[in-house]
Coordinates of C-alpha atoms in Angstrom, one line a residue:
M1 CA 2.8 -29.6 -24.4
G2 CA 3.8 -33.2 -24.6
L3 CA 4.3 -33.2 -28.4
F4 CA 7.3 -30.8 -28.0
R5 CA 9.0 -32.5 -25.1
K6 CA 12.7 -33.3 -25.7
S7 CA 14.8 -36.1 -24.2
P8 CA 17.4 -35.1 -21.6
E9 CA 20.2 -36.1 -24.0
E10 CA 18.9 -34.0 -26.8
L11 CA 18.5 -31.0 -24.5
L12 CA 22.1 -31.3 -23.2
M13 CA 23.4 -31.5 -26.8
R14 CA 21.4 -28.4 -27.8
E15 CA 22.7 -26.5 -24.8
A16 CA 26.3 -27.4 -25.6
I17 CA 25.9 -26.3 -29.2
R18 CA 24.4 -23.0 -28.0
L19 CA 27.2 -22.3 -25.5
A20 CA 29.8 -23.1 -28.2
R21 CA 28.1 -20.7 -30.6
S22 CA 27.9 -17.9 -28.0
A23 CA 31.6 -18.3 -27.2
A24 CA 32.5 -18.1 -30.8
E25 CA 30.4 -15.0 -31.3
V26 CA 32.1 -13.0 -28.5
P27 CA 34.4 -10.5 -30.1
R28 CA 38.0 -10.3 -28.9
P29 CA 39.0 -7.3 -26.7
V30 CA 40.3 -4.4 -28.8
A31 CA 43.3 -2.4 -27.8
Q32 CA 43.0 0.9 -25.9
G33 CA 42.8 3.7 -28.3
G34 CA 40.5 4.3 -31.3
G35 CA 38.0 1.7 -30.2
G36 CA 37.6 3.3 -26.8
G37 CA 38.6 0.1 -24.9
V38 CA 35.3 -1.6 -25.4
E39 CA 35.2 -5.2 -26.7
T40 CA 31.4 -5.1 -27.1
R41 CA 29.1 -3.0 -29.2
W42 CA 27.1 -1.9 -26.1
R43 CA 29.3 -0.3 -23.5
G44 CA 26.9 -1.6 -20.8
A45 CA 27.8 -5.2 -21.8
S46 CA 31.6 -4.6 -21.6
R47 CA 33.6 -6.8 -19.2
V48 CA 36.9 -4.8 -19.9
L49 CA 36.0 -1.4 -18.7
R50 CA 37.1 -0.8 -15.2
S51 CA 33.7 0.6 -14.2
M52 CA 31.9 -2.5 -15.6
A53 CA 34.5 -5.3 -15.0
S54 CA 33.2 -6.2 -11.4
W55 CA 29.5 -5.9 -12.4
I56 CA 28.6 -9.4 -13.5
P57 CA 25.1 -10.2 -12.1
G58 CA 23.5 -13.6 -12.7
L59 CA 20.9 -14.2 -15.3
G60 CA 18.1 -16.4 -13.8
S61 CA 14.5 -17.1 -13.6
P62 CA 12.0 -15.2 -11.5
R63 CA 12.3 -18.0 -8.9
R64 CA 16.1 -17.7 -8.8
D65 CA 16.2 -13.9 -8.7
L66 CA 13.7 -13.8 -5.8
C67 CA 14.6 -17.1 -3.9
S68 CA 12.9 -18.0 -0.7
G69 CA 15.9 -17.2 1.6
E70 CA 16.5 -13.8 0.2
R71 CA 12.8 -12.9 0.1
G72 CA 12.4 -13.9 3.8
M73 CA 15.2 -11.6 4.7
L74 CA 13.7 -8.7 2.6
V75 CA 10.4 -9.2 4.4
A76 CA 12.0 -9.2 7.8
R77 CA 14.0 -6.1 7.1
S78 CA 11.0 -4.4 5.6
R79 CA 9.0 -5.0 8.7
D80 CA 11.8 -3.7 11.0
A81 CA 12.1 -0.6 8.8
M82 CA 8.3 -0.1 9.1
R83 CA 8.7 -0.3 12.9
N84 CA 11.8 1.7 13.5
H85 CA 12.9 3.8 10.4
L86 CA 11.1 7.1 10.1
V87 CA 11.4 7.6 6.3
A88 CA 10.3 3.9 5.6
R89 CA 7.3 4.3 7.9
A90 CA 6.5 7.6 6.2
A91 CA 6.4 6.0 2.8
I92 CA 4.1 3.1 3.9
V93 CA 1.6 5.3 5.9
R94 CA 1.5 7.8 3.1
L95 CA 0.3 5.1 0.8
R96 CA -2.2 3.9 3.2
T97 CA -3.6 7.3 3.9
N98 CA -3.8 8.5 0.2
V99 CA -4.7 5.2 -1.5
V100 CA -7.3 3.9 0.9
G101 CA -7.9 6.6 3.6
T102 CA -11.3 6.0 4.9
G103 CA -12.0 3.3 2.4
L104 CA -12.8 2.8 -1.3
V105 CA -16.6 3.1 -1.6
C106 CA -18.3 0.8 -4.2
R107 CA -21.0 2.2 -6.4
A108 CA -22.8 -0.3 -8.7
Q109 CA -22.7 0.4 -12.4
V110 CA -24.6 -2.3 -14.1
D111 CA -24.3 -2.5 -17.9
H112 CA -27.9 -1.8 -18.8
E113 CA -27.2 -2.2 -22.5
A114 CA -25.8 -5.6 -22.1
L115 CA -28.7 -6.6 -19.9
G116 CA -31.3 -5.1 -22.2
I117 CA -32.9 -2.8 -19.5
G118 CA -33.6 0.9 -19.4
E119 CA -31.5 3.5 -17.6
Q120 CA -34.2 4.1 -15.0
E121 CA -34.4 0.4 -14.2
A122 CA -30.7 0.2 -14.0
E123 CA -30.5 3.0 -11.5
R124 CA -33.0 1.2 -9.3
L125 CA -30.9 -2.0 -9.6
N126 CA -27.8 -0.1 -8.7
A127 CA -29.4 1.2 -5.6
R128 CA -30.4 -2.3 -4.5
L129 CA -27.0 -3.7 -5.1
D130 CA -25.4 -0.9 -3.1
R131 CA -27.6 -1.5 -0.2
L132 CA -26.8 -5.3 -0.2
W133 CA -23.1 -4.5 -0.3
S134 CA -23.4 -1.9 2.5
L135 CA -25.0 -4.5 4.8
Y136 CA -21.8 -6.6 4.3
A137 CA -19.0 -4.0 4.1
D138 CA -20.1 -1.9 7.0
D139 CA -20.3 -4.7 9.5
P140 CA -17.1 -6.4 10.9
R141 CA -19.0 -9.5 11.8
E142 CA -20.2 -9.9 8.3
C143 CA -16.9 -9.5 6.3
D144 CA -14.0 -10.1 8.7
A145 CA -13.3 -13.7 9.8
E146 CA -11.9 -12.3 13.0
A147 CA -14.9 -10.0 13.4
M148 CA -12.7 -6.9 14.1
L149 CA -12.5 -4.8 10.9
N150 CA -15.0 -3.7 8.4
H151 CA -14.3 -4.0 4.7
Y152 CA -12.8 -0.4 4.5
Q153 CA -10.4 -1.1 7.3
L154 CA -9.5 -4.5 5.7
Q155 CA -8.6 -2.5 2.6
A156 CA -6.0 -0.6 4.5
L157 CA -4.6 -3.7 6.2
V158 CA -4.4 -5.6 2.9
L159 CA -2.5 -2.7 1.3
V160 CA 0.0 -2.3 4.2
S161 CA 0.6 -6.1 4.4
A162 CA 1.1 -6.4 0.7
M163 CA 3.6 -3.5 0.5
V164 CA 5.6 -4.5 3.6
G165 CA 5.5 -8.3 3.1
G166 CA 5.6 -8.4 -0.8
D167 CA 2.1 -10.1 -0.9
V168 CA -0.8 -11.1 1.3
F169 CA -3.4 -13.9 0.8
V170 CA -7.1 -13.6 1.5
A171 CA -9.0 -16.8 2.1
T172 CA -12.9 -16.8 1.7
P173 CA -14.1 -19.4 4.2
D174 CA -17.8 -20.0 4.5
A175 CA -18.9 -19.6 8.2
E176 CA -22.4 -19.0 9.5
R177 CA -22.8 -16.5 12.3
E178 CA -25.9 -15.8 14.4
G179 CA -27.5 -12.5 13.4
C180 CA -25.5 -12.3 10.1
L181 CA -27.0 -12.0 6.7
Y182 CA -24.0 -13.6 4.8
S183 CA -21.6 -16.4 5.4
T184 CA -18.7 -15.4 3.3
R185 CA -15.8 -14.2 5.5
L186 CA -12.5 -12.7 4.5
Q187 CA -9.5 -14.2 6.3
L188 CA -6.1 -12.4 5.8
I189 CA -3.0 -14.7 5.6
E190 CA 0.4 -13.1 6.0
T191 CA 3.1 -14.0 3.5
D192 CA 5.1 -16.0 6.1
R193 CA 2.4 -18.7 6.4
V194 CA 2.4 -19.6 2.7
G195 CA 5.1 -22.0 1.8
N196 CA 6.0 -25.5 0.7
P197 CA 4.7 -28.2 3.0
A198 CA 7.1 -29.2 5.7
G199 CA 10.0 -27.3 4.1
A200 CA 9.9 -29.2 0.8
L201 CA 11.9 -27.9 -2.1
D202 CA 10.4 -26.1 -5.0
S203 CA 9.3 -28.3 -7.9
E204 CA 8.0 -27.9 -11.5
R205 CA 4.5 -27.1 -10.3
L206 CA 5.1 -25.8 -6.8
V207 CA 7.0 -22.5 -5.9
E208 CA 7.0 -21.3 -2.3
G209 CA 3.6 -22.6 -1.5
V210 CA 1.9 -21.7 -4.8
E211 CA 0.8 -24.6 -6.8
F212 CA 0.0 -23.9 -10.5
D213 CA -1.0 -25.7 -13.6
A214 CA 0.9 -26.1 -17.0
L215 CA -0.1 -22.6 -18.0
G216 CA 1.1 -21.0 -14.8
A217 CA -2.4 -20.3 -13.4
P218 CA -2.7 -20.9 -9.6
V219 CA -4.3 -24.1 -8.6
A220 CA -4.0 -24.1 -4.8
Y221 CA -2.1 -22.4 -2.0
H222 CA -0.3 -24.3 0.8
V223 CA -0.9 -22.5 4.1
C224 CA 0.8 -23.3 7.4
T225 CA -1.4 -23.3 10.5
G226 CA 1.1 -21.1 12.3
Y227 CA 4.3 -19.2 11.6
P228 CA 7.1 -21.6 10.6
N229 CA 9.9 -19.2 11.9
E230 CA 8.2 -18.7 15.3
L231 CA 10.1 -20.0 18.3
N232 CA 8.7 -21.7 21.3
R233 CA 5.9 -23.4 19.4
R234 CA 3.6 -25.5 21.6
T235 CA 1.8 -27.4 18.8
P236 CA 3.3 -29.0 15.8
L237 CA 2.8 -27.3 12.5
R238 CA 0.8 -28.6 9.6
W239 CA 0.0 -27.3 6.1
E240 CA -3.5 -27.0 4.6
R241 CA -4.1 -27.0 0.9
L242 CA -6.5 -24.2 -0.1
P243 CA -7.9 -24.4 -3.7
A244 CA -7.6 -21.2 -5.6
F245 CA -11.0 -21.8 -7.2
G246 CA -14.1 -23.7 -6.4
P247 CA -14.2 -27.1 -8.2
N248 CA -17.9 -26.8 -9.2
T249 CA -18.6 -23.1 -9.5
G250 CA -15.2 -21.7 -10.3
R251 CA -15.6 -19.0 -7.5
R252 CA -12.5 -17.4 -6.0
R253 CA -11.5 -19.3 -2.9
V254 CA -8.2 -17.5 -2.2
L255 CA -7.3 -13.9 -3.3
H256 CA -3.5 -13.3 -3.9
V257 CA -2.7 -9.5 -3.5
M258 CA 0.9 -8.8 -4.6
A259 CA 2.8 -5.5 -4.1
D260 CA 4.2 -5.8 -7.7
K261 CA 4.6 -8.4 -10.4
E262 CA 7.6 -7.3 -12.3
R263 CA 8.3 -10.5 -14.4
P264 CA 6.2 -13.1 -16.2
G265 CA 6.0 -16.3 -14.3
Q266 CA 6.7 -14.6 -10.9
K267 CA 4.7 -16.4 -8.2
R268 CA 5.6 -14.3 -5.1
G269 CA 6.0 -10.6 -4.5
A270 CA 9.0 -8.6 -3.2
P271 CA 8.4 -6.0 -0.5
Y272 CA 7.9 -2.4 -1.8
L273 CA 10.9 -1.2 0.2
A274 CA 13.2 -3.9 -1.0
P275 CA 15.2 -1.7 -3.5
V276 CA 15.9 1.0 -0.9
L277 CA 16.6 -1.0 2.3
E278 CA 20.3 -0.4 2.2
P279 CA 20.2 3.4 1.9
L280 CA 17.3 3.4 4.4
Q281 CA 19.4 1.6 6.9
K282 CA 22.4 3.9 6.3
L283 CA 20.3 7.0 6.5
E284 CA 18.7 5.9 9.7
R285 CA 22.1 5.3 11.3
Y286 CA 23.4 8.6 10.1
S287 CA 20.4 10.4 11.5
S288 CA 20.6 8.7 14.9
A289 CA 24.3 9.5 15.1
E290 CA 23.7 13.1 14.3
L291 CA 20.9 13.3 16.8
M292 CA 23.0 11.7 19.5
A293 CA 25.9 14.1 18.8
A294 CA 23.5 17.1 19.0
V295 CA 22.2 15.8 22.4
I296 CA 25.7 15.4 23.8
S297 CA 26.7 18.9 22.5
A298 CA 23.6 20.4 24.2
M299 CA 24.5 19.0 27.6
F300 CA 26.1 21.5 30.0
T301 CA 28.2 19.9 32.7
V302 CA 30.4 21.6 35.4
F303 CA 33.5 19.6 36.5
I304 CA 35.1 20.5 39.9
K305 CA 38.8 19.9 39.6
K306 CA 40.9 19.7 42.8
N307 CA 44.5 20.4 43.0
G308 CA 47.0 19.4 45.6
D309 CA 46.1 22.3 48.0
F310 CA 42.5 21.0 48.3
D311 CA 41.4 20.7 52.0
T312 CA 40.2 17.1 52.5
G313 CA 38.6 18.1 55.7
N314 CA 35.9 20.1 54.0
L315 CA 32.5 18.5 53.1
P316 CA 32.0 17.5 49.5
L317 CA 29.7 19.5 47.3
S318 CA 27.1 16.8 47.5
A319 CA 26.4 17.7 51.1
L320 CA 25.3 21.3 50.2
G321 CA 21.7 20.3 49.6
D322 CA 19.4 19.6 46.8
G323 CA 20.8 22.2 44.5
H324 CA 23.9 20.0 43.9
A325 CA 22.1 16.6 43.7
D326 CA 24.0 15.8 40.5
V327 CA 27.3 15.7 42.3
A328 CA 29.0 12.3 42.0
D329 CA 30.3 11.0 45.3
D330 CA 31.4 7.8 43.7
P331 CA 34.4 8.4 41.4
G332 CA 33.2 5.6 39.1
D333 CA 29.8 7.3 38.6
L334 CA 30.7 10.0 36.1
Q335 CA 28.4 10.9 33.3
L336 CA 27.2 13.9 31.4
G337 CA 23.8 15.4 32.3
E338 CA 21.7 18.5 31.8
G339 CA 23.2 21.1 34.2
A340 CA 25.1 18.4 36.2
V341 CA 27.9 19.2 38.6
V342 CA 30.5 16.6 38.8
D343 CA 33.1 16.5 41.6
L344 CA 36.4 15.0 40.3
G345 CA 39.1 13.5 42.5
R346 CA 42.6 14.9 42.9
G347 CA 44.7 14.4 39.8
E348 CA 41.6 13.9 37.6
E349 CA 41.1 16.4 34.8
P350 CA 38.2 16.5 32.3
V351 CA 39.0 16.5 28.6
I352 CA 36.1 17.8 26.6
A353 CA 35.6 16.7 23.0
N354 CA 33.4 19.3 21.2
P355 CA 31.2 17.5 18.7
A356 CA 30.5 20.8 16.9
R357 CA 26.8 20.0 16.5
P358 CA 24.3 20.7 14.9
N359 CA 26.0 19.9 11.7
A360 CA 25.3 22.5 9.0
Q361 CA 25.7 19.9 6.2
F362 CA 23.3 17.4 7.7
D363 CA 20.1 18.7 6.1
P364 CA 21.4 19.0 2.5
F365 CA 22.9 15.5 2.6
F366 CA 19.8 14.1 4.2
M367 CA 17.6 15.7 1.6
A368 CA 19.8 14.5 -1.2
V369 CA 19.5 10.8 -0.1
V370 CA 15.7 11.2 0.5
K371 CA 15.3 12.4 -3.1
E372 CA 16.9 9.2 -4.4
I373 CA 14.8 7.1 -2.1
G374 CA 11.6 8.9 -3.2
A375 CA 12.5 8.6 -6.8
A376 CA 12.8 4.8 -6.4
L377 CA 9.5 4.7 -4.5
E378 CA 7.7 7.1 -6.9
L379 CA 7.2 9.6 -4.1
P380 CA 8.4 13.1 -4.5
Q381 CA 10.4 14.4 -1.4
E382 CA 7.7 17.0 -0.7
E383 CA 5.1 14.2 -0.5
L384 CA 7.3 11.8 1.4
L385 CA 8.2 14.3 4.1
L386 CA 5.1 16.4 3.9
H387 CA 7.3 19.4 3.5
Y388 CA 6.0 21.9 0.9
N389 CA 8.3 24.9 1.0
S390 CA 8.7 25.5 -2.8
S391 CA 6.6 27.5 -5.1
Y392 CA 3.0 26.7 -5.9
S393 CA 3.8 25.2 -9.3
A394 CA 6.4 22.9 -7.8
A395 CA 4.3 21.8 -5.0
R396 CA 1.4 21.1 -7.3
A397 CA 3.5 19.2 -9.7
A398 CA 4.8 17.1 -6.8
M399 CA 1.3 16.3 -5.6
L400 CA 0.1 15.5 -9.1
Q401 CA 3.0 13.1 -9.6
A402 CA 2.4 11.4 -6.4
W403 CA -1.3 11.0 -7.1
R404 CA -0.5 9.3 -10.3
F405 CA 1.2 6.6 -8.2
Y406 CA -1.6 6.6 -5.7
S407 CA -4.2 6.2 -8.5
L408 CA -2.2 3.1 -9.8
R409 CA -2.1 1.6 -6.4
R410 CA -5.8 2.3 -5.8
W411 CA -6.7 0.7 -9.1
W412 CA -4.5 -2.4 -8.3
L413 CA -6.1 -2.8 -4.9
A414 CA -9.5 -2.6 -6.4
C415 CA -8.7 -5.2 -9.0
D416 CA -7.0 -7.7 -6.7
F417 CA -9.1 -7.4 -3.5
C418 CA -12.1 -5.0 -3.6
Q419 CA -13.9 -6.1 -6.8
P420 CA -13.3 -9.9 -6.4
S421 CA -14.6 -9.8 -2.8
R422 CA -17.7 -7.8 -3.9
E423 CA -18.5 -10.4 -6.7
L424 CA -18.5 -13.1 -4.0
I425 CA -21.1 -11.3 -2.1
V426 CA -23.2 -10.7 -5.2
D427 CA -23.0 -14.4 -5.8
E428 CA -24.2 -15.2 -2.3
A429 CA -27.0 -12.6 -2.4
V430 CA -28.3 -14.3 -5.6
A431 CA -27.9 -17.7 -4.1
R432 CA -29.8 -16.8 -0.9
G433 CA -32.6 -15.1 -2.9
L434 CA -31.8 -11.6 -1.4
I435 CA -31.9 -10.2 -5.0
E436 CA -33.3 -11.5 -8.3
L437 CA -30.9 -11.1 -11.3
P438 CA -32.3 -12.8 -14.3
G439 CA -29.8 -14.8 -16.3
Y440 CA -27.0 -14.5 -13.6
H441 CA -25.7 -18.0 -14.3
D442 CA -24.5 -16.7 -17.7
P443 CA -20.9 -15.5 -17.3
A444 CA -21.5 -12.5 -19.7
R445 CA -24.6 -11.3 -17.8
R446 CA -22.9 -11.9 -14.5
K447 CA -20.1 -9.5 -15.5
A448 CA -22.7 -7.0 -16.5
Y449 CA -24.4 -7.2 -13.2
C450 CA -21.2 -7.0 -11.1
Q451 CA -19.7 -3.9 -12.8
A452 CA -19.0 -1.2 -10.3
I453 CA -16.7 1.8 -9.7
W454 CA -14.6 2.2 -6.6
I455 CA -14.3 5.8 -5.3
G456 CA -11.6 6.7 -2.8
P457 CA -11.0 9.9 -0.8
A458 CA -10.6 13.0 -2.8
R459 CA -7.2 14.2 -3.9
G460 CA -7.5 17.6 -2.4
A461 CA -6.2 20.9 -3.8
I462 CA -3.6 23.4 -2.9
D463 CA -5.7 26.2 -4.4
E464 CA -9.4 25.1 -4.5
L465 CA -10.6 28.0 -6.5
K466 CA -8.1 27.3 -9.3
E467 CA -9.0 23.6 -9.2
A468 CA -12.7 24.4 -9.3
N469 CA -12.3 26.7 -12.2
A470 CA -10.2 24.2 -14.1
A471 CA -12.8 21.5 -13.5
G472 CA -15.6 23.7 -14.8
K473 CA -13.5 24.5 -17.9
R474 CA -12.9 20.8 -18.6
I475 CA -16.6 20.1 -18.4
E476 CA -17.4 23.2 -20.6
I477 CA -15.0 22.2 -23.5
G478 CA -16.2 18.5 -23.3
V479 CA -13.0 16.8 -22.1
S480 CA -14.5 15.6 -18.9
N481 CA -17.9 15.3 -17.2
E482 CA -19.6 16.1 -13.9
T483 CA -19.3 12.4 -12.7
L484 CA -15.6 12.3 -13.0
E485 CA -14.9 15.8 -11.6
T486 CA -17.2 15.2 -8.6
A487 CA -15.4 12.0 -7.8
A488 CA -12.0 13.6 -8.1
M489 CA -12.8 16.7 -6.1
T490 CA -15.1 15.3 -3.3
G491 CA -14.8 11.5 -3.5
E492 CA -18.6 11.2 -3.7
P493 CA -20.6 9.9 -6.7
W494 CA -22.2 12.6 -8.8
Q495 CA -25.7 11.0 -8.6
Q496 CA -25.7 11.2 -4.8
V497 CA -24.5 14.8 -4.8
F498 CA -27.0 15.7 -7.4
R499 CA -30.0 14.2 -5.6
Q500 CA -28.9 15.9 -2.3
R501 CA -28.4 19.2 -4.1
L502 CA -31.8 18.9 -5.7
R503 CA -33.5 18.4 -2.3
E504 CA -31.7 21.4 -0.9
V505 CA -32.7 23.6 -3.8
E506 CA -36.3 22.6 -3.4
Q507 CA -36.3 23.3 0.3
R508 CA -34.8 26.7 -0.2
R509 CA -37.2 27.5 -2.9
A510 CA -40.1 26.5 -0.7
A511 CA -38.8 28.6 2.2
G512 CA -38.5 31.6 -0.1
L513 CA -34.6 31.9 0.2
Y514 CA -34.1 32.3 -3.6
G515 CA -36.2 35.6 -3.8
D516 CA -39.4 33.9 -4.8
P517 CA -42.3 34.7 -2.5
P518 CA -43.4 31.7 -0.4
P519 CA -46.5 29.9 -1.7
T520 CA -49.7 31.2 -0.1
A521 CA -53.3 29.9 -0.2
P522 CA -55.3 31.3 -3.1
A523 CA -57.6 34.1 -2.3
P524 CA -61.3 33.2 -2.1
A525 CA -63.3 34.3 -5.2
P526 CA -65.7 37.2 -4.5
E527 CA -69.3 36.4 -4.0
P528 CA -71.6 37.4 -6.9
P529 CA -73.9 40.4 -6.1
N530 CA -77.5 39.5 -5.0
P531 CA -79.9 40.8 -7.7
E532 CA -82.6 41.3 -5.1
E533 CA -80.5 43.9 -3.3

């Protein structure tokens, strides 16, 4: 890199020449008429058209387009939308339920050809690796630094934290615990806690707490011991530098799970809801206003109006008993209520403003906005609202389109969190002597040993008979196989289903439930006749 470094004076001169050439190349505006009033070859680049004149966004780097201040506000608003906005929460929990559900289950798939072993030996090795992983993933004390969630629950928390906060970090501290088999723990770190030490500005090799090398690869992450924006702190804050990789072994020390990386060189992620926060807020306010108007319209209140001939010696209606408990004795205590009776003073007259609710146009307008929000979030309105009122074909198309998005998110989560954490456990199992993997120190053989598939909950079907027939047809014509179809329809590996099915068939056959007679003891052979008789 140093051979191509220019002096500041030369860089300024080259930039001045570039700007001068750019200004000279800009065509002059043409007159309205035959040219269509466009001074550029691309109408989208015009600065003369009225529809485009006020649209002049800045052209900046990923760091500028997602600066720290704006990203912090996006995170805060995304979390508030997750807490209080119905549509926003529906989008996030729909992702959690369909992408992770009860958890992505790992099934070892060692590359027996690369390892030079047979398929039967590979199956036995897969079973041993799966047992070692289950000992870790099923126990919260083994995998979670806080000893609260197992690995499958951590998957859901990682996904939600990344989508709402833009990214989440997973440290892998080494901590021994009594009664535990492993010492590798997974510690989730929210996006707020990663930042430049003591509010330092970004530099050439440090952007919002991410330290990287000349190629842009992460070197370390700067993590605050608390939350920098939290009020009433009792202890001073300090930042710890966590290396991204081990200095000697190169093992992952910190996992960085981003919601999306949309530009090369982007170091931090933007929340999943960031593009739709404005329409979400407006839609929530509109829905709340319509709901309140409908509540007010539903209230039935009786007002008692007194004219000048009213006998002040009579008792107020509030003295008639419990049936008129809502009568207001205090003229200042007037409010609407369900079936309330309000006694007005002389000279007071109620004026009723009819809100005319419910509004017949609310649902069409609401659905139109939800369609736009769903399109931006890659979630059809049927899937977002769980409202399938169209035809079978339309409902199935919506579900299939949503599952393309879920599959992408599932693959992203497996690549960024599930598979790296499993590789750490295989490393530790080999180091502790829990399993013997010859040649594991070789990076190529290590990858062959660590290969695995992550199977999530099944997609489900609107018409299971049609789905089953289609799966059988795909297997028959050779475009699919039983392993893929079993995982898609049941979420279980085909090997496990086949072994269980084989046991069931053998037990049924042994009991004579398939029409075969139950096995009986062979009849004793007849004794030969006695020649003396």
